[in-house]
Structure formats: C-alpha cells, structure tokens
C-alpha cells in the first residue's frame, strides 16, 4: 500500500519534470517562431480557430456575470441605501476577477479540450511521430503556434468579457432596477482605475499560456485508443482549471505587492 | 545468435552496413520488447522483418531513426552513432530517411499536395512553386495517384492513404526507406500494388529498404533478406530459401500460418463454445 503510494508519487514527480521540460521547450519554440515570418501563417490559422470562434461564448459569459452580480448585490446595497455603489462593485469584480477567471475557464473547456483532442489523436495515429520522422520538431510546428495564439488572444477575449460584463451590470442596474445612471458611472469611475483593468488583462497572458501548454502536453502524452484521448481531455481540463485558480491566487499576491509598493497612498485613501 | 544465425550480422561492426544496431535492448517498464539485438542493414538491399503482431517490429524500426530511444545499446547510421544525439541533430539525420507509418499518418488537416509538400517546405527555402508542384506531381505519379493533389485524407481509401503516405516519405529522395506493414489491411490486389511499388522505388531511387510485415507473400516477393523476431530476439536471418527451410518450429509455424500445438491445447481445454452461450430469460429445461 505504502509502496503503491510511493510509486505513484515518484511517477507524479517525474511527470512534473517531464511537464517542466515540455513547457520550457514550448517557450523556446515560441521565441524561435516569433523570429521567423514563415511561421506566421500557422499562428494566424490557430488564432482564427482559437480566438475568433470563442468570441460569442466569451461575450455571453461576460454578460451573464454582470447581470447576475447586479441582481444578487442590488437588494443588499439598496437595504443600506447604497445602490449607487452597485456600479463599482460589479465593475471591479468583473474586470479584476470574474472576467479573467471565467473567460479562462471557458477557454480551458472550449479551446483546451479541442487542443488535447486534436494533438492526442495526432499522437495515437502516429502523426506526431511522422512530423519527427521528417526532421521537424513537433513542438515548434504544432505547439508554438497554438501557444502563441492562446497567449495573444486570451487577454483580448478577457477584454470582450469585461466589456459585456460591464454592460450587463449596467443593463440590470440602471435600466431594469432604475439606479441613477449618473451616480452609477461616477462611482464606477472613482472605484475602478486602469490598474484594475490591466491586472485582469495581464492575468490573461498567464492563463492563456497555462491552458495551451497543459493541453498540448496532455495531447502529446496521451495513451492509445479513443479512451486514451478522452481521458487526456478530461485531465487537461481539470489540470488547466486548477492551474488557473493557483495562478490567480499567486498573481493576486504579486500584484498586491506591486500595487502597495508603487501606490501606497491610494490604498489608505480608497 | 544463440540459434546459429550468423548471416550478415556485424555486431562487431565491420562497417559495411548503412544502419548498424549493437546490443539493442528496449523496455517499456518491465516489458522487455527487444532483447539485446544486433543487426546490420546492408546498403541498397531490401530487408524484411517478420514476426507476429506485438513482437516489437514497429519498436525496432522506430529505433532505427531514434523515434524511440534504446534502453541500452547503440545505433549507427553510416558509421555515426546516432542514438545519443539530441533531437535537433537527429532532425538532420532523419531527412535521409523515409518512414511509411502503419496507418499512413497523413496530416488530416492538410490536402494530399500539402502533405507531400510538408517535408520540402520544412527543409528548403524554395519560392519556386512551379518546381514544387512538379515534384509533387512526379511523386504522386510514382505511386499512381497523380490528380489527387487536392483531396483530403478523409476522402481516400486505406490503400490510397498508404500510397500518398509513401509519396510523402519519398519526397526528399531518401537513402533509406522504412515501411511499417505496408500491405496490412489491404485486399490481395492492392497489397500487390504496394509490393510492386516497393520494388519500383528500390530500383528507381536505389534506396536501402527495410519492410516490417507479417504478410509472407509480400515478404517472399520483395526480400533480399528476411529476419524473424520472436520474444525480443532474432530467431532466423537469411534469404527466402533459408527461411523456407528453417528448422526452428516457431519459424515454420509462422511462415505456414499454423497455430502451435500449445495454443490448440488451450482452445480444446476451454470446452464447447455452444455451452458458453447465453440462454434466453424465459428458458426452461
Ligand atoms: N509507447 C509504448 N509504450 C509502452 N509499450 C509500448 C509502446 N510501444 C510499443 N509498446 C509495446 O511493445 C510491444 C511491441 O509493439 P510493436 O512494436 O508495436 O509490435 P508490432 O510487432 O506489432 O509492430 C507491444 O507489447 C506494445 O505493447
Ligand atoms: Mg506494428
């Protein structure tokens, strides 16, 4: 029993080592790829697949988040006569946390699943070996364009989600519940600054990279058969989800430290 | 070598083999797939590796171009040791090889022409697209599929896929072509087309050819030399005549396609098939 757990742990540790090497190769391949215009069409194709087709789903998610927050928070704030603060509450939650995290989770499901399934199928049908057999590095050819596309587009998609979240909150708060529009926006502008938006968008780079690297890794190491591909997809999503939450926590700590270093007064006043 | 198979073996490295394997062992966990194999592949000849499914034929030829790394042992290409090279340097070796994968391994998202163009685009900075088109046309004509340039793999039959994959494998005029079960899953006529193709490419490109198969008709037709793998070892090695008259019972069973007495005994012992049938729910005796 203890032996089995031990063996499992050794397996997991060596798996982390393999993942680390894979991630490092992927990052190097991205650098290589950016330096070569010949690889741009490949990136462009992936951007279309990964980014453009995710726009509707991300916008719908954003809009619902804004609307749900408005409905949930309104009664509590109204009870204290603070309903005009609804704007700042919704908007700061959306741009700092919910927009980035929920967008990333949506992408982990939609894009990560598709990446793992595609690369996993290529793996079990020997297409990745075929790339290698023709003297090409599959990490450069297959992983780098996907990683770069996720890296560039996740922040953009987060901005879409933020916009729709803000509009959704406005729609419920001002149009449906009749909060004074002037007050709603004044408090929002006072409470949300560029820093908050930037934090959310910068998180997007990390989330996008994590989703792409994890999903590609799971595809590359997927076991044979339809069962293997399915299992790899599930693992890719679960691992990406955990990584998003862990990164969100780590980045929150880091950004807080940065913020307190550069704008120490603001937190006293605000 | 325990079986007295000394033909062509150059484990001590007499250097005339284009691919030389020394004491190759390959394990997956506790599963020893290849057990201390030594082998030299002669330049310009057609070598056929036979053996039952799962005996490690694919693993063996993937080791030839280090798609899999040996657990121990050494691999040489033209007297240069390659099994310990980093992936980046291997890529410059691998362009001398063409590898036909068992299922073809065509890229689903690329058309037939783009599949064949793949190795060319990866290794040559050409802008002369007219010439590339000519090359694609020639390669497709060699496998009898000129005109299929704009098809996608999903729209091809199994045999057509293998032939396109072959056209892709020979796109860079390789010195060595490795075939993984080129005739498996094809009807006898299409299988023979592939046999003829293997012979034709060997003639026209002068390539060293290694074919992995369990199709004895194909093996006899194309082989200069046949090697049989069993339990991770080479148990027979020689020309078709040598294999036909080989004394080893496992070799005889394999080439004549007969099940061994042991396996038959298991079948007999398992009892009547009819008795093992399920009875309908409302069955009454
Ligand atoms: N990547 C791998 N991981 C683990 N085991 C493998 C792997 N590839 C092959 N094997 C095992 O090696 C053995 C030989 O496989 P293979 O070379 O594909 O046989 P075949 O002679 O049919 O081509 C099988 O038992 C298979 O399970
Ligand atoms: Mg095989």
XYZ file of C-alpha atoms and ligand atoms in Angstrom:
583
model
C 0.000 0.000 0.000
C 2.675 2.472 1.063
C 4.788 1.128 -1.767
C 1.987 1.847 -4.222
C 1.608 5.399 -2.956
C 5.358 5.817 -3.115
C 5.478 4.547 -6.689
C 2.629 6.872 -7.570
C 4.442 9.827 -6.067
C 7.622 9.019 -7.947
C 5.539 8.769 -11.096
C 3.921 12.155 -10.381
C 7.245 13.819 -9.646
C 8.840 12.539 -12.835
C 5.681 13.625 -14.637
C 6.153 17.147 -13.297
C 9.745 17.012 -14.506
C 8.616 15.954 -17.976
C 5.974 18.673 -17.992
C 8.570 21.249 -16.969
C 10.883 20.227 -19.802
C 7.988 20.277 -22.241
C 6.940 23.759 -21.099
C 10.487 25.032 -21.427
C 10.812 23.591 -24.954
C 7.460 25.154 -25.847
C 8.567 28.588 -24.633
C 11.853 28.340 -26.534
C 9.942 27.244 -29.635
C 7.731 30.339 -29.313
C 10.781 32.568 -29.297
C 12.094 30.763 -32.348
C 8.730 31.054 -34.061
C 8.360 34.795 -33.455
C 11.727 35.331 -35.119
C 10.583 33.640 -38.332
C 7.903 35.206 -40.501
C 7.484 31.877 -42.299
C 5.704 30.531 -39.224
C 3.173 33.400 -39.060
C 0.557 31.750 -41.277
C 0.465 28.810 -38.846
C -0.116 31.185 -35.935
C -2.763 33.020 -37.910
C -4.677 29.800 -38.570
C -4.628 28.938 -34.869
C -5.725 32.445 -33.918
C -8.785 32.015 -36.080
C -9.592 28.619 -34.627
C -8.838 29.516 -31.033
C -9.792 33.166 -30.828
C -12.406 34.166 -33.321
C -14.670 31.224 -32.663
C -14.507 31.802 -28.906
C -15.772 35.372 -29.069
C -19.532 34.685 -28.836
C -19.249 32.239 -25.959
C -16.953 34.547 -24.007
C -19.231 37.543 -24.572
C -22.291 35.638 -23.391
C -20.404 34.512 -20.288
C -19.345 38.079 -19.539
C -22.836 39.484 -19.970
C -24.380 36.928 -17.634
C -21.743 37.521 -14.974
C -22.508 41.242 -14.973
C -26.261 40.665 -14.844
C -26.073 38.044 -12.100
C -23.890 40.260 -9.925
C -26.362 43.119 -10.360
C -29.346 41.009 -9.374
C -27.568 39.473 -6.374
C -25.967 42.603 -4.967
C -28.764 45.089 -5.535
C -31.010 44.164 -2.598
C -28.167 44.194 -0.098
C -26.878 47.567 -1.243
C -30.374 49.038 -1.531
C -31.083 47.965 2.050
C -28.285 50.270 3.153
C -29.238 52.960 0.674
C -26.018 52.426 -1.224
C -27.477 51.221 -4.513
C -25.465 53.764 -6.488
C -22.355 51.859 -5.386
C -23.571 48.895 -7.402
C -21.518 50.049 -10.401
C -18.210 49.958 -8.606
C -18.952 46.604 -7.024
C -19.916 44.955 -10.296
C -17.251 46.548 -12.401
C -14.363 45.872 -10.087
C -15.414 42.246 -9.620
C -15.782 41.800 -13.343
C -12.547 43.357 -14.523
C -10.313 42.073 -11.736
C -11.572 38.577 -11.059
C -14.642 37.176 -12.685
C -13.990 38.324 -16.243
C -10.460 36.894 -16.447
C -11.112 33.732 -14.449
C -14.395 32.763 -16.070
C -13.058 33.558 -19.544
C -10.051 31.373 -18.826
C -12.248 28.543 -17.563
C -14.438 28.790 -20.661
C -11.317 28.665 -22.826
C -9.885 25.734 -20.876
C -13.046 23.848 -21.766
C -13.542 25.035 -25.311
C -10.015 25.543 -26.584
C -8.053 23.298 -24.233
C -10.345 20.345 -24.879
C -10.079 20.799 -28.631
C -6.277 21.138 -28.499
C -5.866 17.998 -26.441
C -8.259 16.034 -28.623
C -6.552 17.173 -31.815
C -2.982 16.593 -30.666
C -3.945 13.402 -28.809
C -5.486 11.993 -31.987
C -2.390 13.026 -33.922
C -0.304 11.253 -31.315
C -2.159 7.934 -31.384
C -2.340 7.928 -35.201
C 1.453 8.464 -35.304
C 1.130 11.889 -36.949
C 3.423 13.427 -34.321
C 5.977 10.690 -34.989
C 5.523 11.461 -38.677
C 6.447 15.107 -38.064
C 9.559 13.949 -36.229
C 10.410 11.362 -38.868
C 10.543 14.130 -41.460
C 13.116 16.011 -39.421
C 10.795 18.633 -37.934
C 10.421 19.441 -34.251
C 6.733 18.867 -33.409
C 6.978 21.339 -30.543
C 7.952 24.074 -32.993
C 5.465 23.033 -35.639
C 2.450 22.099 -33.511
C 2.823 23.589 -30.032
C 4.358 27.010 -30.669
C 1.575 28.356 -32.949
C -1.104 27.161 -30.534
C 0.665 28.558 -27.508
C 1.238 31.925 -29.175
C -2.368 32.121 -30.325
C -3.621 31.415 -26.786
C -1.112 33.846 -25.317
C -2.198 36.739 -27.546
C -5.890 36.069 -27.633
C -6.810 35.228 -24.064
C -6.231 38.853 -22.940
C -8.240 40.112 -25.897
C -11.094 37.764 -25.072
C -10.942 38.910 -21.463
C -11.448 42.493 -22.635
C -14.528 41.361 -24.539
C -15.833 39.591 -21.455
C -15.128 42.675 -19.309
C -16.986 44.939 -21.702
C -20.012 42.718 -21.823
C -19.903 42.216 -18.057
C -19.963 45.961 -17.504
C -22.795 46.377 -19.998
C -24.725 43.509 -18.427
C -24.425 45.080 -14.996
C -25.489 48.428 -16.403
C -28.465 46.876 -18.148
C -29.830 45.275 -14.976
C -28.753 48.003 -12.550
C -29.721 51.125 -14.419
C -32.274 50.068 -16.986
C -34.113 47.331 -15.090
C -33.689 48.375 -11.459
C -33.686 52.103 -12.139
C -30.478 53.213 -10.429
C -29.447 56.744 -11.323
C -27.182 56.407 -14.341
C -25.004 59.383 -13.417
C -24.297 58.045 -9.933
C -23.726 54.535 -11.202
C -20.956 55.634 -13.564
C -19.468 58.218 -11.201
C -18.891 55.638 -8.511
C -17.576 53.174 -11.093
C -15.081 55.676 -12.464
C -13.949 56.544 -8.961
C -13.559 52.940 -7.817
C -12.137 51.260 -10.922
C -8.904 52.535 -12.428
C -6.714 51.439 -15.309
C -4.626 49.380 -12.926
C -7.576 47.121 -12.141
C -8.307 46.560 -15.796
C -4.635 45.983 -16.550
C -4.341 43.403 -13.770
C -7.185 41.412 -15.282
C -5.749 41.569 -18.760
C -2.221 40.656 -17.666
C -3.649 37.628 -15.895
C -4.927 36.624 -19.311
C -1.402 36.089 -20.637
C -0.649 33.675 -17.824
C -3.971 31.863 -18.066
C -3.679 31.537 -21.845
C -0.149 30.177 -21.662
C -1.095 27.713 -18.920
C -4.111 26.408 -20.844
C -2.123 25.946 -24.045
C 0.924 24.286 -22.502
C -1.132 21.929 -20.320
C -3.497 20.954 -23.131
C -0.705 20.381 -25.635
C 1.257 18.346 -23.093
C -1.745 16.139 -22.360
C -2.240 15.627 -26.089
C 1.414 14.752 -26.666
C 1.453 12.223 -23.824
C -1.982 10.756 -24.431
C -2.397 6.965 -24.278
C -3.571 4.908 -27.190
C -7.188 4.493 -28.243
C -10.355 6.557 -28.050
C -10.388 6.012 -24.299
C -6.890 7.473 -24.020
C -7.858 10.626 -25.919
C -10.995 11.115 -23.820
C -9.059 10.680 -20.616
C -6.404 13.131 -21.772
C -9.096 15.752 -22.495
C -10.614 15.357 -19.039
C -7.209 15.577 -17.394
C -6.308 18.614 -19.477
C -9.423 20.465 -18.344
C -9.078 19.571 -14.680
C -5.375 20.439 -14.642
C -5.959 23.717 -16.506
C -8.738 24.640 -14.091
C -6.512 24.032 -11.067
C -3.683 25.935 -12.732
C -5.954 28.916 -13.413
C -7.026 29.098 -9.775
C -3.470 28.632 -8.494
C -2.134 31.276 -10.873
C -4.960 33.628 -9.953
C -4.020 33.327 -6.303
C -0.292 33.729 -6.960
C -0.840 36.719 -9.235
C -3.180 38.337 -6.717
C -0.404 38.202 -4.142
C 2.184 39.523 -6.579
C 0.010 42.340 -7.912
C -0.970 43.396 -4.423
C 2.695 43.678 -3.518
C 3.422 45.697 -6.647
C 0.436 47.940 -6.047
C 1.351 48.620 -2.456
C 4.897 49.452 -3.469
C 4.011 51.972 -6.139
C 0.766 53.487 -4.899
C 0.904 53.185 -1.110
C -1.287 56.263 -0.570
C -4.147 55.158 -2.712
C -4.996 52.182 -0.512
C -5.158 54.471 2.531
C -7.490 56.911 0.836
C -9.573 54.412 -1.110
C 22.853 -15.718 -32.395
C 22.124 -18.438 -29.946
C 20.361 -20.122 -32.835
C 23.368 -20.043 -35.055
C 22.159 -17.111 -37.143
C 25.342 -15.501 -38.300
C 24.355 -14.342 -41.762
C 25.184 -10.724 -42.379
C 25.457 -9.977 -38.701
C 28.065 -7.406 -37.943
C 27.660 -6.885 -34.260
C 31.369 -6.331 -34.120
C 30.899 -3.519 -36.605
C 32.642 -4.332 -39.856
C 31.216 -1.116 -41.204
C 29.562 -2.131 -44.461
C 26.036 -1.725 -43.085
C 24.305 1.612 -43.622
C 22.377 1.031 -40.401
C 24.114 -0.907 -37.652
C 22.483 -1.904 -34.382
C 24.593 -3.121 -31.498
C 23.134 -4.905 -28.467
C 19.854 -3.028 -28.660
C 17.502 -3.563 -25.734
C 14.199 -1.722 -25.484
C 11.967 -1.943 -22.419
C 8.680 -0.288 -21.576
C 8.522 -0.534 -17.791
C 9.076 -4.236 -17.096
C 8.083 -5.254 -20.611
C 11.259 -6.202 -22.484
C 10.266 -5.785 -26.124
C 13.686 -6.056 -27.772
C 16.302 -8.119 -26.017
C 19.929 -7.449 -26.897
C 19.549 -7.369 -30.682
C 22.487 -6.830 -33.020
C 21.926 -6.281 -36.699
C 23.437 -4.668 -39.747
C 21.333 -3.454 -42.674
C 23.130 -3.577 -45.987
C 23.082 -0.590 -48.294
C 20.878 -0.871 -51.361
C 19.229 -4.132 -50.279
C 15.689 -4.935 -49.219
C 15.491 -6.373 -45.725
C 12.177 -7.708 -44.452
C 11.467 -8.076 -40.737
C 8.741 -10.585 -39.939
C 7.106 -11.662 -36.722
C 3.666 -11.899 -35.097
C 1.725 -8.797 -34.080
C 3.063 -7.212 -30.934
C 6.522 -8.777 -31.181
C 8.231 -5.401 -31.465
C 8.685 -4.850 -35.208
C 7.451 -1.251 -35.086
C 9.530 -0.574 -31.994
C 12.582 -1.916 -33.837
C 12.301 0.337 -36.891
C 11.358 3.356 -34.787
C 14.673 2.806 -33.021
C 16.413 2.941 -36.424
C 15.682 6.678 -36.646
C 15.557 7.141 -32.891
C 11.855 7.981 -32.774
C 12.198 5.727 -29.746
C 15.431 5.731 -27.763
C 17.059 2.412 -26.847
C 17.009 1.376 -23.207
C 20.556 0.215 -23.868
C 22.698 -0.472 -26.899
C 23.904 1.598 -29.816
C 22.559 2.654 -33.210
C 24.750 3.783 -36.090
C 23.850 5.445 -39.377
C 26.749 5.460 -41.841
C 29.176 4.673 -39.037
C 27.979 7.643 -36.990
C 26.457 6.873 -33.638
C 23.016 8.482 -33.509
C 21.102 7.044 -30.539
C 22.655 9.569 -28.149
C 22.227 12.663 -30.336
C 19.908 15.458 -29.247
C 16.648 15.762 -31.158
C 17.882 18.814 -33.098
C 20.835 16.917 -34.579
C 18.687 13.865 -35.238
C 16.499 16.012 -37.454
C 19.395 16.477 -39.848
C 19.889 12.677 -39.931
C 16.220 11.883 -40.374
C 15.905 13.716 -43.674
C 17.951 10.882 -45.196
C 15.134 8.518 -44.259
C 11.605 7.994 -45.477
C 9.266 6.377 -42.967
C 5.931 4.885 -44.002
C 3.778 4.571 -40.888
C 1.396 1.691 -40.420
C -1.755 3.795 -40.770
C -0.149 6.267 -43.153
C -0.127 9.042 -40.535
C -1.153 11.642 -43.120
C -1.960 15.041 -41.636
C -5.751 15.214 -41.606
C -5.857 18.975 -41.855
C -3.682 19.127 -44.974
C -4.528 18.152 -48.539
C -2.618 15.434 -50.387
C -0.394 18.021 -52.087
C 0.260 19.862 -48.818
C 1.124 16.585 -47.101
C 3.760 15.837 -49.727
C 4.960 19.428 -49.647
C 5.439 19.258 -45.890
C 8.995 17.890 -45.751
C 10.006 20.077 -48.712
C 8.745 23.264 -47.067
C 10.336 22.310 -43.781
C 13.797 21.866 -45.227
C 14.076 24.045 -48.311
C 13.567 27.764 -48.593
C 12.065 27.484 -52.019
C 9.956 30.110 -53.709
C 9.860 28.222 -56.987
C 6.358 26.863 -56.527
C 6.198 25.638 -60.108
C 9.075 23.292 -59.370
C 7.490 22.116 -56.103
C 4.298 21.356 -57.997
C 6.298 19.316 -60.488
C 7.939 17.352 -57.689
C 4.555 16.631 -56.102
C 3.210 15.525 -59.463
C 6.167 13.215 -60.053
C 5.947 11.655 -56.602
C 2.208 11.118 -56.921
C 2.677 9.627 -60.377
C 5.196 7.177 -58.897
C 2.502 5.853 -56.570
C -0.154 6.053 -59.283
C -2.183 8.879 -57.749
C -1.455 11.926 -59.895
C -4.603 14.042 -59.977
C -5.412 13.549 -56.297
C -3.487 16.678 -55.243
C -6.495 18.479 -53.774
C -8.085 15.531 -51.983
C -8.061 15.363 -48.196
C -7.015 12.181 -46.343
C -10.585 11.677 -45.104
C -11.694 11.166 -48.718
C -9.134 8.475 -49.554
C -9.373 4.706 -49.139
C -6.927 2.820 -46.906
C -4.732 1.795 -49.825
C -4.730 5.295 -51.318
C -3.724 6.754 -47.957
C -0.760 4.397 -47.768
C 0.308 5.346 -51.279
C 0.055 9.079 -50.540
C 1.986 8.493 -47.336
C 4.586 6.714 -49.426
C 4.761 9.658 -51.836
C 5.351 11.902 -48.814
C 8.001 9.555 -47.403
C 9.993 9.717 -50.658
C 9.528 13.467 -51.180
C 13.155 14.202 -50.284
C 14.590 11.212 -52.214
C 15.679 9.370 -49.077
C 18.592 6.959 -48.980
C 16.731 4.607 -46.661
C 13.012 3.845 -46.739
C 11.387 2.160 -43.745
C 7.964 0.607 -44.285
C 5.766 -0.355 -41.344
C 3.330 -3.041 -42.507
C 2.689 -1.518 -45.937
C 0.274 -4.261 -47.034
C -1.640 -4.917 -43.819
C -5.366 -4.287 -44.131
C -5.354 -4.194 -47.927
C -7.004 -6.687 -50.247
C -4.587 -9.015 -52.119
C -4.620 -6.956 -55.324
C -3.928 -3.644 -53.582
C -1.332 -5.366 -51.425
C 0.440 -6.500 -54.558
C 0.349 -2.970 -55.971
C 2.233 -1.907 -52.860
C 4.724 -4.761 -53.296
C 5.397 -3.640 -56.846
C 5.781 -0.071 -55.618
C 8.328 -1.094 -53.005
C 10.327 -2.881 -55.701
C 9.992 0.000 -58.119
C 11.134 2.614 -55.608
C 14.058 0.458 -54.633
C 15.048 0.207 -58.305
C 14.465 3.855 -59.199
C 15.787 5.556 -56.076
C 18.376 2.898 -55.299
C 17.223 3.204 -51.717
C 18.053 0.850 -48.907
C 14.732 -0.678 -47.933
C 13.504 -2.150 -44.677
C 9.997 -3.586 -44.609
C 8.214 -4.741 -41.484
C 5.378 -7.148 -42.187
C 3.582 -10.318 -41.224
C 2.460 -10.898 -44.801
C 4.618 -13.797 -46.067
C 3.522 -13.419 -49.705
C 4.835 -9.895 -49.627
C 7.988 -10.912 -47.770
C 8.935 -13.590 -50.304
C 8.248 -11.260 -53.187
C 10.362 -8.294 -52.127
C 13.025 -9.555 -49.746
C 16.728 -9.948 -50.353
C 16.934 -10.946 -46.721
C 14.337 -11.938 -44.129
C 14.727 -11.556 -40.381
C 12.297 -13.073 -37.919
C 11.713 -11.596 -34.463
C 10.401 -13.700 -31.614
C 10.325 -12.887 -27.894
C 12.577 -9.923 -28.446
C 15.276 -11.936 -30.245
C 16.193 -12.597 -33.843
C 15.471 -16.297 -34.369
C 16.013 -16.503 -38.111
C 18.017 -14.479 -40.595
C 18.676 -15.240 -44.238
C 17.253 -15.224 -47.758
C 13.790 -16.560 -48.619
C 15.144 -20.053 -49.230
C 16.899 -20.104 -45.868
C 13.683 -19.074 -44.122
C 11.510 -21.597 -46.001
C 13.757 -24.442 -44.893
C 14.425 -23.108 -41.421
C 14.402 -25.839 -38.778
C 13.037 -23.664 -35.941
C 9.423 -24.785 -35.282
C 8.283 -21.207 -34.466
C 9.550 -20.042 -37.856
C 7.781 -22.884 -39.641
C 4.530 -22.198 -37.797
C 4.711 -18.532 -38.654
C 5.524 -18.831 -42.347
C 2.948 -21.540 -42.936
C 0.384 -19.736 -40.794
C -0.267 -22.638 -38.452
C -1.285 -22.400 -34.846
C 1.026 -24.169 -32.400
C 0.069 -27.366 -30.544
C 0.169 -25.443 -27.250
C -2.366 -22.882 -28.464
C -4.581 -25.665 -29.797
C -4.466 -27.378 -26.440
C -5.702 -24.197 -24.782
C -8.558 -23.966 -27.271
C -9.571 -27.593 -26.656
C -9.379 -27.198 -22.905
C -11.704 -24.190 -22.966
C -14.601 -26.532 -23.741
C -17.523 -26.240 -26.106
C -18.430 -22.851 -27.477
C -22.112 -23.817 -27.602
C -22.197 -24.422 -23.851
C -20.935 -20.936 -23.160
C -23.858 -19.328 -24.945
C -26.364 -17.261 -23.012
C -29.803 -18.682 -22.584
C -32.949 -16.626 -23.082
C -34.507 -15.245 -19.899
C -37.592 -17.443 -20.138
C -35.626 -20.584 -20.953
C -36.859 -23.706 -19.136
C -35.145 -27.033 -19.352
N 4.981 3.669 -26.497
C 4.843 2.465 -25.919
N 4.660 2.369 -24.585
C 4.546 1.173 -23.985
N 4.580 -0.003 -24.625
C 4.750 0.014 -25.963
C 4.893 1.255 -26.670
N 5.043 0.972 -27.982
C 5.010 -0.372 -28.077
N 4.834 -0.947 -26.874
C 4.770 -2.387 -26.600
O 5.792 -3.008 -27.346
C 5.339 -4.226 -27.867
C 5.634 -4.306 -29.335
O 4.866 -3.366 -30.040
P 5.009 -3.160 -31.606
O 6.412 -2.893 -31.947
O 4.027 -2.118 -31.970
O 4.565 -4.554 -32.207
P 4.421 -4.941 -33.738
O 5.395 -6.044 -33.945
O 3.023 -5.423 -33.916
O 4.705 -3.730 -34.546
C 3.868 -4.355 -27.513
O 3.766 -5.226 -26.427
C 3.473 -2.962 -27.101
O 2.529 -3.024 -26.077
Mg 3.462 -2.542 -35.667
